Coordinates of C-alpha atoms and ligand atoms in Angstrom, one line a residue:
X4 CA 139.3 223.3 179.5
X5 CA 142.0 224.7 177.3
X6 CA 143.8 227.3 179.5
X7 CA 143.7 230.0 176.8
X8 CA 140.1 229.5 176.1
X9 CA 139.4 229.6 179.8
X10 CA 141.3 232.8 180.2
X11 CA 139.5 234.3 177.3
X12 CA 136.2 233.3 178.7
X13 CA 137.1 234.9 182.1
X14 CA 138.2 238.0 180.3
X15 CA 135.0 238.2 178.4
X16 CA 133.0 237.8 181.6
X17 CA 135.1 240.5 183.3
X18 CA 134.6 243.0 180.5
X19 CA 131.1 242.3 179.6
X20 CA 128.9 244.7 181.6
X21 CA 126.5 243.2 184.1
X22 CA 123.8 245.1 182.2
X23 CA 124.3 242.9 179.1
X24 CA 124.5 239.7 181.1
X25 CA 121.3 240.4 183.0
X26 CA 119.5 241.6 179.9
X27 CA 120.2 238.4 178.2
X28 CA 118.3 236.5 180.9
X29 CA 115.1 238.4 180.1
X30 CA 112.8 237.7 177.2
X31 CA 113.2 240.3 174.5
X32 CA 110.1 242.6 173.9
X33 CA 109.4 240.6 170.7
X34 CA 109.3 237.3 172.6
X35 CA 107.1 238.8 175.3
X36 CA 104.7 240.2 172.7
X37 CA 104.5 236.9 171.1
X38 CA 103.6 235.2 174.3
X39 CA 100.9 237.7 175.3
X40 CA 99.7 239.7 172.3
X41 CA 96.7 241.3 173.9
X42 CA 98.3 242.7 177.1
X43 CA 99.2 246.4 177.1
X44 CA 101.5 245.7 180.1
X45 CA 103.4 242.8 178.6
X46 CA 106.7 244.5 178.1
X47 CA 109.2 246.2 180.3
X48 CA 109.8 249.7 179.0
X49 CA 113.5 250.1 178.1
X50 CA 115.5 252.5 180.1
X51 CA 115.6 255.8 178.2
X52 CA 119.4 256.0 178.8
X53 CA 122.3 253.7 179.5
X54 CA 122.5 251.7 182.7
X55 CA 125.6 253.7 183.8
X56 CA 124.2 257.1 182.7
X57 CA 123.2 258.1 186.3
X58 CA 126.6 257.2 187.9
X59 CA 128.0 258.1 190.3
X60 CA 124.7 259.1 191.9
X61 CA 123.1 255.8 191.0
X62 CA 125.5 253.1 190.0
X63 CA 125.2 250.8 187.0
X64 CA 124.7 247.6 188.9
X65 CA 121.9 249.0 190.9
X66 CA 120.2 250.3 187.8
X67 CA 120.6 247.0 186.0
X68 CA 119.2 244.9 188.8
X69 CA 116.5 247.4 189.6
X70 CA 115.2 247.8 186.1
X71 CA 115.7 244.4 184.6
X72 CA 115.0 242.2 187.6
X73 CA 112.8 244.2 190.0
X74 CA 110.7 246.0 187.4
X75 CA 110.8 242.9 185.2
X76 CA 109.2 240.8 187.9
X77 CA 106.4 243.4 188.5
X78 CA 105.6 243.3 184.8
X79 CA 105.6 239.5 184.8
X80 CA 103.4 239.2 187.9
X81 CA 101.0 241.8 186.7
X82 CA 100.5 240.1 183.4
X83 CA 99.9 236.7 185.1
X84 CA 97.1 238.3 187.2
X85 CA 95.5 240.1 184.3
X86 CA 95.6 237.0 182.1
X87 CA 93.0 235.6 184.5
X88 CA 90.7 238.6 183.9
X89 CA 91.5 239.9 180.5
X90 CA 88.8 242.6 180.5
X91 CA 91.0 244.7 182.9
X92 CA 93.8 244.7 180.3
X93 CA 91.6 247.1 178.3
X94 CA 91.8 249.8 180.9
X95 CA 94.6 252.3 181.6
X96 CA 96.5 251.0 184.6
X97 CA 95.8 254.3 186.5
X98 CA 92.1 253.5 186.3
X99 CA 92.7 250.1 187.9
X100 CA 94.3 251.8 190.9
X101 CA 91.2 254.0 191.4
X102 CA 88.9 250.9 191.5
X103 CA 91.1 248.5 193.4
X104 CA 88.3 247.7 195.8
X105 CA 86.1 246.6 192.9
X106 CA 88.6 244.3 191.4
X107 CA 88.2 240.5 191.9
X108 CA 89.7 239.7 195.2
X109 CA 91.9 237.0 193.5
X110 CA 94.0 239.7 191.7
X111 CA 93.4 242.8 193.8
X112 CA 96.6 242.5 195.8
X113 CA 98.7 241.6 192.8
X114 CA 97.4 244.6 190.8
X115 CA 98.1 246.8 193.8
X116 CA 101.6 245.6 194.4
X117 CA 102.9 244.6 191.0
X118 CA 100.7 247.0 188.9
X119 CA 101.8 249.7 191.3
X120 CA 105.4 248.5 190.9
X121 CA 105.2 248.7 187.1
X122 CA 103.6 252.1 187.1
X123 CA 105.8 253.6 189.7
X124 CA 109.1 252.4 188.1
X125 CA 108.0 253.5 184.6
X126 CA 107.4 257.0 186.0
X127 CA 110.7 256.8 188.0
X128 CA 112.9 256.0 185.0
X129 CA 111.3 258.7 182.9
X130 CA 111.9 261.2 185.6
X131 CA 115.7 260.8 185.6
X132 CA 118.5 261.3 183.2
X133 CA 122.2 262.1 183.1
X134 CA 123.3 265.1 185.1
X135 CA 123.0 268.3 183.2
X136 CA 123.2 272.0 184.0
X137 CA 119.4 272.0 184.1
X138 CA 119.3 270.6 187.6
X139 CA 116.5 272.8 188.9
X140 CA 112.7 272.8 188.3
X141 CA 111.8 274.8 185.2
X142 CA 108.8 276.4 183.5
X143 CA 105.2 276.1 184.8
X144 CA 106.2 273.5 187.3
X145 CA 108.8 275.8 188.9
X146 CA 106.2 278.5 189.2
X147 CA 103.7 276.1 190.8
X148 CA 106.3 274.7 193.2
X149 CA 107.3 278.2 194.3
X150 CA 103.6 279.1 194.8
X151 CA 102.8 276.0 196.9
X152 CA 106.0 275.6 198.9
X153 CA 107.4 279.1 199.1
X154 CA 110.6 278.2 197.2
X155 CA 112.3 275.5 195.3
X156 CA 114.7 275.0 198.2
X157 CA 111.9 274.6 200.6
X158 CA 110.2 272.1 198.4
X159 CA 113.4 270.0 198.1
X160 CA 113.8 270.2 201.9
X161 CA 110.3 269.0 202.6
X162 CA 110.5 266.2 200.0
X163 CA 113.7 264.8 201.6
X164 CA 112.2 265.1 205.1
X165 CA 109.1 263.2 203.9
X166 CA 111.3 260.5 202.3
X167 CA 113.2 260.1 205.6
X168 CA 110.0 259.8 207.6
X169 CA 108.6 256.9 205.5
X170 CA 109.5 253.9 207.6
X171 CA 110.5 250.8 205.6
X172 CA 109.9 250.5 201.9
X173 CA 107.8 252.9 199.9
X174 CA 107.9 256.1 197.8
X175 CA 108.0 259.8 198.2
X176 CA 105.9 261.8 195.8
X177 CA 105.1 265.2 194.3
X178 CA 101.6 265.0 193.1
X179 CA 98.7 267.2 191.9
X180 CA 95.8 266.9 194.4
X181 CA 92.2 267.0 193.5
X182 CA 92.1 270.7 194.5
X183 CA 94.7 271.3 191.8
X184 CA 97.6 272.2 194.0
X185 CA 100.9 270.4 194.4
X186 CA 101.6 268.3 197.5
X187 CA 104.3 266.0 198.9
X188 CA 103.2 262.6 200.1
X189 CA 104.6 259.2 200.8
X190 CA 103.2 255.7 200.3
X191 CA 104.1 252.3 201.6
X192 CA 105.2 249.4 199.4
X193 CA 104.2 250.1 195.7
X194 CA 101.2 252.2 196.5
X195 CA 101.0 255.6 194.7
X196 CA 99.0 258.8 194.6
X197 CA 96.6 257.5 191.9
X198 CA 95.2 255.2 194.6
X199 CA 93.8 258.3 196.3
X200 CA 92.9 260.0 193.0
X201 CA 95.9 262.4 193.0
X202 CA 98.2 262.6 189.9
X203 CA 101.8 261.8 190.6
X204 CA 104.3 264.2 188.9
X205 CA 107.6 262.9 190.4
X206 CA 108.5 260.0 192.7
X207 CA 111.6 258.7 194.4
X208 CA 112.0 255.1 195.3
X209 CA 112.7 254.5 199.0
X210 CA 113.2 250.8 198.8
X211 CA 116.7 249.8 199.8
X212 CA 117.1 248.0 196.4
X213 CA 117.1 251.6 194.9
X214 CA 120.3 252.7 196.7
X215 CA 121.8 250.1 199.0
X216 CA 124.9 249.1 196.9
X217 CA 126.2 252.7 196.8
X218 CA 124.6 254.3 199.9
X219 CA 124.0 251.2 202.2
X220 CA 121.8 252.5 205.1
X221 CA 122.4 256.2 204.2
X222 CA 119.0 257.1 202.8
X223 CA 119.4 260.8 203.5
X224 CA 122.6 260.9 201.4
X225 CA 120.8 259.1 198.5
X226 CA 117.8 261.5 198.7
X227 CA 120.2 264.5 198.6
X228 CA 122.2 263.1 195.7
X229 CA 119.2 262.1 193.7
X230 CA 118.4 265.7 192.8
X231 CA 121.5 265.5 190.5
X232 CA 119.7 263.1 188.2
X233 CA 116.2 264.4 188.1
X234 CA 115.2 265.3 184.5
X235 CA 113.2 268.5 185.2
X236 CA 112.3 268.9 181.5
X237 CA 110.5 265.5 181.6
X238 CA 108.9 266.3 185.0
X239 CA 107.7 269.7 183.8
X240 CA 106.3 268.1 180.6
X241 CA 104.3 265.6 182.8
X242 CA 103.0 268.5 184.9
X243 CA 101.9 270.5 181.9
X244 CA 100.1 267.5 180.4
X245 CA 98.3 266.7 183.6
X246 CA 97.0 270.2 184.1
X247 CA 96.1 270.8 180.4
Ligands
MN315 MN1 112.2 249.9 193.1

């Protein structure tokens, strides 16, 4: 190889963000649509901000791998399962979680794990954004949190404690229960509150893939820092829509 060309090539590699490199490995939404025109789950929703927008609280490489590869795989696996039973593609995915036990056994576990992974991560990306001054709950949601937990501070404390108590991989949630109040819960793996007929409002990913590159084994630190990137406007909007 010509030394200059080689140096240029290495320079290009070094300055090209890992986000771009990894994104190029994935099918574009257009390609995915072409392959599976009828599936509502065929495409990975794009991040609503740049891969480095949540740094330093969540680093760019973690976001790139997490979104493109982890979430990308959940979408791919879910589609492969639903392709075998296309009638389930017609239903909102939340409905599939409520009837897991009635799904064909052949796809039940895949819908639970990969459908759960797709739903949970979609909600997760939408619940975050670059740090702003608006770093506390707002509006109707702030009122409801204060009513059900005593204070915003107490809610955050209980949410972090619950996240610490979940052993292994899973999620910590704020959800609306069937009684209409807010409650904190945790789920293993990619399960979520829809599976017990609650409505998730906010969730934090407790899998090590969500935080290991920056925080290694320090989950408590990740949970504490994560509040810096919660988009409370989006979370309040979701709450208002759910109770409307
Ligand atoms: Mn994850």
